Amino acid sequence: TCSFAFVPMASSSSSSRATSFSKRQSSPASDYDIVKVDLSDGRDYPIYIGAGYSDEEASTLLRSHVGGNKVLLVTNDRISPMYLEKYEALLKEGGDKEVITLVLPDGEENKNMEVLGMILDKALECAFDRKATFVALGGGVIGDMVGFAAAIYQRGVNFIQIPTTVMAMVDSSVGGKTGVNHPLGKNMVGAFHQPECVFIDTDTLETLPDRELQSGISEIIKYGLIRDAEFFVWQEENMSKMLSRDPATLRFAIKRSCENKAAVVKDDEKEAGVRATLNLGHTFGHAIENGSGYGTWLHGEAVAIGTAMAATMSGEMGWIDAPLVKRIYDIMELAKLPVDLPVDSPMDKELFLKLMSVDKKVANGQLRLILLKGELGNCVFTGDFDEDAMVKTIDEFVAECAGQPA
């Protein structure tokens, strides 16, 4: 069972969090928080969360985490016109770093071994050595691929995360999970490789499409469901402000999410137990992403449907009560996230079960799920569940689908 102590929210007048792993820095130019990811063997690293950074401040923070004199700055063709030139200049400031840039095609459908090879090719062509630093500028796809390339290039080089989406800021950039998709399963080829730092400038969210914003919020909702009940209540009360991009509201949500993620990663870096709870809704969701064709759904959209399925299944087994199931559906709809499959979805029961059978949480042939149990903010990671309830849930969700495999 996964039950965690609540970390009280800081009041708006406070200049620091009442936690052991978060603090605030300020200067005349900007105001930013630092959430520390506390790991063993001196591998701790900071998550900088702020807005309005001066060029000098941003450059100083980023360059302090670049050990060698060569940097590979990787982004995608959607982010490149907006932010590549800016971050290239910030990393070059002082003239002692050579910065090589690489622009990859955007989209989940490009998170594969072929595109990963483009990163490795560029590093080899430019004679990068083990002192080099890779920098990921973009959302979760870029962060995962650049991190994986850093993990395997010459058996490991340093890298920095500069996430530009809510999804990447609150989840994928933190904790060192890296990888690419395989035709038979999402994120099935990868490695744990922690960054040197995560640099979050919430000003980049001004250019984020609404659909991407909503997708990222699904991961914020997750933290409230699995371990932080008061955060969930706060979200219910502040969802409209998040959707309208109120800066203070978004920043608080990002910081609180990072604090939750950092605490879990500290306890279980390699996902031997409690870290798996961060995958609430992901087993169903990954099956939806893969079965529908990578790129059809944004990750957070598929996870939202998967979370609705996990909540439905938990309710079917009597592990959570009906009012909580309704609250989960209600908050997803408040966030403008999908909670069911469209009629033209290719998903059917057989496809769900086939794809879920190769999920990374399968152990010794047994499927394990993250399900909700008890009061809000509690969950279990278990293989001991009612399979009939799982199949009934899948049947409910695919009942109106065409059911033709992609």
PDB file of N, CA and C in Angstrom, residues 33-71:
ATOM      1  N   ASP A  33      12.551  29.249  -7.584  1.00  0.00           N
ATOM      2  CA  ASP A  33      12.635  28.230  -6.543  1.00  0.00           C
ATOM      3  C   ASP A  33      13.617  27.150  -6.967  1.00  0.00           C
ATOM      4  N   ILE A  34      14.146  26.466  -5.985  1.00  0.00           N
ATOM      5  CA  ILE A  34      14.979  25.298  -6.247  1.00  0.00           C
ATOM      6  C   ILE A  34      14.397  24.118  -5.486  1.00  0.00           C
ATOM      7  N   VAL A  35      14.052  23.085  -6.225  1.00  0.00           N
ATOM      8  CA  VAL A  35      13.653  21.808  -5.624  1.00  0.00           C
ATOM      9  C   VAL A  35      14.817  20.848  -5.840  1.00  0.00           C
ATOM     10  N   LYS A  36      15.288  20.251  -4.786  1.00  0.00           N
ATOM     11  CA  LYS A  36      16.450  19.364  -4.870  1.00  0.00           C
ATOM     12  C   LYS A  36      16.013  17.915  -5.020  1.00  0.00           C
ATOM     13  N   VAL A  37      16.590  17.234  -5.996  1.00  0.00           N
ATOM     14  CA  VAL A  37      16.404  15.792  -6.127  1.00  0.00           C
ATOM     15  C   VAL A  37      17.554  15.140  -5.377  1.00  0.00           C
ATOM     16  N   ASP A  38      17.243  14.539  -4.255  1.00  0.00           N
ATOM     17  CA  ASP A  38      18.246  14.044  -3.311  1.00  0.00           C
ATOM     18  C   ASP A  38      18.541  12.571  -3.596  1.00  0.00           C
ATOM     19  N   LEU A  39      19.722  12.317  -4.167  1.00  0.00           N
ATOM     20  CA  LEU A  39      20.115  10.960  -4.512  1.00  0.00           C
ATOM     21  C   LEU A  39      21.391  10.570  -3.764  1.00  0.00           C
ATOM     22  N   SER A  40      21.749   9.299  -3.860  1.00  0.00           N
ATOM     23  CA  SER A  40      22.955   8.819  -3.194  1.00  0.00           C
ATOM     24  C   SER A  40      24.188   9.112  -4.031  1.00  0.00           C
ATOM     25  N   ASP A  41      25.348   8.908  -3.465  1.00  0.00           N
ATOM     26  CA  ASP A  41      26.630   8.992  -4.183  1.00  0.00           C
ATOM     27  C   ASP A  41      26.905  10.367  -4.771  1.00  0.00           C
ATOM     28  N   GLY A  42      26.407  11.419  -4.134  1.00  0.00           N
ATOM     29  CA  GLY A  42      26.707  12.765  -4.589  1.00  0.00           C
ATOM     30  C   GLY A  42      26.079  13.144  -5.913  1.00  0.00           C
ATOM     31  N   ARG A  43      25.003  12.466  -6.301  1.00  0.00           N
ATOM     32  CA  ARG A  43      24.373  12.743  -7.590  1.00  0.00           C
ATOM     33  C   ARG A  43      23.149  13.653  -7.468  1.00  0.00           C
ATOM     34  N   ASP A  44      23.014  14.327  -6.319  1.00  0.00           N
ATOM     35  CA  ASP A  44      21.903  15.256  -6.150  1.00  0.00           C
ATOM     36  C   ASP A  44      21.932  16.313  -7.252  1.00  0.00           C
ATOM     37  N   TYR A  45      20.754  16.794  -7.624  1.00  0.00           N
ATOM     38  CA  TYR A  45      20.729  17.874  -8.604  1.00  0.00           C
ATOM     39  C   TYR A  45      19.526  18.780  -8.359  1.00  0.00           C
ATOM     40  N   PRO A  46      19.627  20.019  -8.809  1.00  0.00           N
ATOM     41  CA  PRO A  46      18.551  20.973  -8.585  1.00  0.00           C
ATOM     42  C   PRO A  46      17.564  21.031  -9.744  1.00  0.00           C
ATOM     43  N   ILE A  47      16.324  21.354  -9.401  1.00  0.00           N
ATOM     44  CA  ILE A  47      15.318  21.752 -10.388  1.00  0.00           C
ATOM     45  C   ILE A  47      15.091  23.242 -10.145  1.00  0.00           C
ATOM     46  N   TYR A  48      15.462  24.063 -11.102  1.00  0.00           N
ATOM     47  CA  TYR A  48      15.220  25.495 -11.017  1.00  0.00           C
ATOM     48  C   TYR A  48      13.841  25.780 -11.609  1.00  0.00           C
ATOM     49  N   ILE A  49      13.000  26.473 -10.858  1.00  0.00           N
ATOM     50  CA  ILE A  49      11.640  26.773 -11.315  1.00  0.00           C
ATOM     51  C   ILE A  49      11.413  28.270 -11.176  1.00  0.00           C
ATOM     52  N   GLY A  50      11.298  28.972 -12.294  1.00  0.00           N
ATOM     53  CA  GLY A  50      11.127  30.409 -12.223  1.00  0.00           C
ATOM     54  C   GLY A  50      10.653  31.007 -13.519  1.00  0.00           C
ATOM     55  N   ALA A  51      10.654  32.327 -13.551  1.00  0.00           N
ATOM     56  CA  ALA A  51      10.261  33.078 -14.742  1.00  0.00           C
ATOM     57  C   ALA A  51      11.004  34.407 -14.707  1.00  0.00           C
ATOM     58  N   GLY A  52      11.120  35.027 -15.861  1.00  0.00           N
ATOM     59  CA  GLY A  52      11.774  36.331 -15.916  1.00  0.00           C
ATOM     60  C   GLY A  52      13.249  36.293 -15.604  1.00  0.00           C
ATOM     61  N   TYR A  53      13.905  35.162 -15.872  1.00  0.00           N
ATOM     62  CA  TYR A  53      15.349  35.093 -15.650  1.00  0.00           C
ATOM     63  C   TYR A  53      16.049  36.134 -16.538  1.00  0.00           C
ATOM     64  N   SER A  54      17.040  36.826 -15.985  1.00  0.00           N
ATOM     65  CA  SER A  54      17.890  37.640 -16.846  1.00  0.00           C
ATOM     66  C   SER A  54      18.798  36.710 -17.643  1.00  0.00           C
ATOM     67  N   ASP A  55      19.305  37.200 -18.775  1.00  0.00           N
ATOM     68  CA  ASP A  55      20.208  36.372 -19.578  1.00  0.00           C
ATOM     69  C   ASP A  55      21.428  35.968 -18.769  1.00  0.00           C
ATOM     70  N   GLU A  56      21.949  36.899 -17.979  1.00  0.00           N
ATOM     71  CA  GLU A  56      23.134  36.598 -17.174  1.00  0.00           C
ATOM     72  C   GLU A  56      22.848  35.503 -16.150  1.00  0.00           C
ATOM     73  N   GLU A  57      21.700  35.617 -15.514  1.00  0.00           N
ATOM     74  CA  GLU A  57      21.340  34.642 -14.487  1.00  0.00           C
ATOM     75  C   GLU A  57      21.115  33.258 -15.094  1.00  0.00           C
ATOM     76  N   ALA A  58      20.342  33.201 -16.187  1.00  0.00           N
ATOM     77  CA  ALA A  58      20.073  31.915 -16.831  1.00  0.00           C
ATOM     78  C   ALA A  58      21.365  31.283 -17.336  1.00  0.00           C
ATOM     79  N   SER A  59      22.224  32.088 -17.935  1.00  0.00           N
ATOM     80  CA  SER A  59      23.492  31.577 -18.445  1.00  0.00           C
ATOM     81  C   SER A  59      24.362  31.035 -17.315  1.00  0.00           C
ATOM     82  N   THR A  60      24.432  31.775 -16.224  1.00  0.00           N
ATOM     83  CA  THR A  60      25.258  31.348 -15.093  1.00  0.00           C
ATOM     84  C   THR A  60      24.755  30.030 -14.514  1.00  0.00           C
ATOM     85  N   LEU A  61      23.438  29.921 -14.336  1.00  0.00           N
ATOM     86  CA  LEU A  61      22.873  28.696 -13.775  1.00  0.00           C
ATOM     87  C   LEU A  61      23.151  27.503 -14.693  1.00  0.00           C
ATOM     88  N   LEU A  62      22.871  27.653 -15.975  1.00  0.00           N
ATOM     89  CA  LEU A  62      23.053  26.538 -16.906  1.00  0.00           C
ATOM     90  C   LEU A  62      24.520  26.155 -17.054  1.00  0.00           C
ATOM     91  N   ARG A  63      25.374  27.142 -17.246  1.00  0.00           N
ATOM     92  CA  ARG A  63      26.787  26.855 -17.500  1.00  0.00           C
ATOM     93  C   ARG A  63      27.486  26.254 -16.281  1.00  0.00           C
ATOM     94  N   SER A  64      26.925  26.497 -15.087  1.00  0.00           N
ATOM     95  CA  SER A  64      27.528  25.907 -13.880  1.00  0.00           C
ATOM     96  C   SER A  64      27.392  24.387 -13.863  1.00  0.00           C
ATOM     97  N   HIS A  65      26.528  23.852 -14.740  1.00  0.00           N
ATOM     98  CA  HIS A  65      26.328  22.404 -14.803  1.00  0.00           C
ATOM     99  C   HIS A  65      26.947  21.781 -16.055  1.00  0.00           C
ATOM    100  N   VAL A  66      27.746  22.557 -16.771  1.00  0.00           N
ATOM    101  CA  VAL A  66      28.453  22.053 -17.952  1.00  0.00           C
ATOM    102  C   VAL A  66      29.922  21.881 -17.574  1.00  0.00           C
ATOM    103  N   GLY A  67      30.365  20.623 -17.517  1.00  0.00           N
ATOM    104  CA  GLY A  67      31.727  20.358 -17.064  1.00  0.00           C
ATOM    105  C   GLY A  67      32.788  20.560 -18.137  1.00  0.00           C
ATOM    106  N   GLY A  68      32.557  20.044 -19.327  1.00  0.00           N
ATOM    107  CA  GLY A  68      33.547  20.134 -20.396  1.00  0.00           C
ATOM    108  C   GLY A  68      33.369  21.390 -21.230  1.00  0.00           C
ATOM    109  N   ASN A  69      33.985  21.382 -22.404  1.00  0.00           N
ATOM    110  CA  ASN A  69      33.917  22.574 -23.248  1.00  0.00           C
ATOM    111  C   ASN A  69      33.081  22.372 -24.518  1.00  0.00           C
ATOM    112  N   LYS A  70      32.369  21.233 -24.620  1.00  0.00           N
ATOM    113  CA  LYS A  70      31.534  20.989 -25.792  1.00  0.00           C
ATOM    114  C   LYS A  70      30.115  20.624 -25.356  1.00  0.00           C
ATOM    115  N   VAL A  71      29.170  21.252 -26.027  1.00  0.00           N
ATOM    116  CA  VAL A  71      27.758  21.062 -25.695  1.00  0.00           C
ATOM    117  C   VAL A  71      26.996  20.687 -26.962  1.00  0.00           C
TER     118      VAL A  71
END
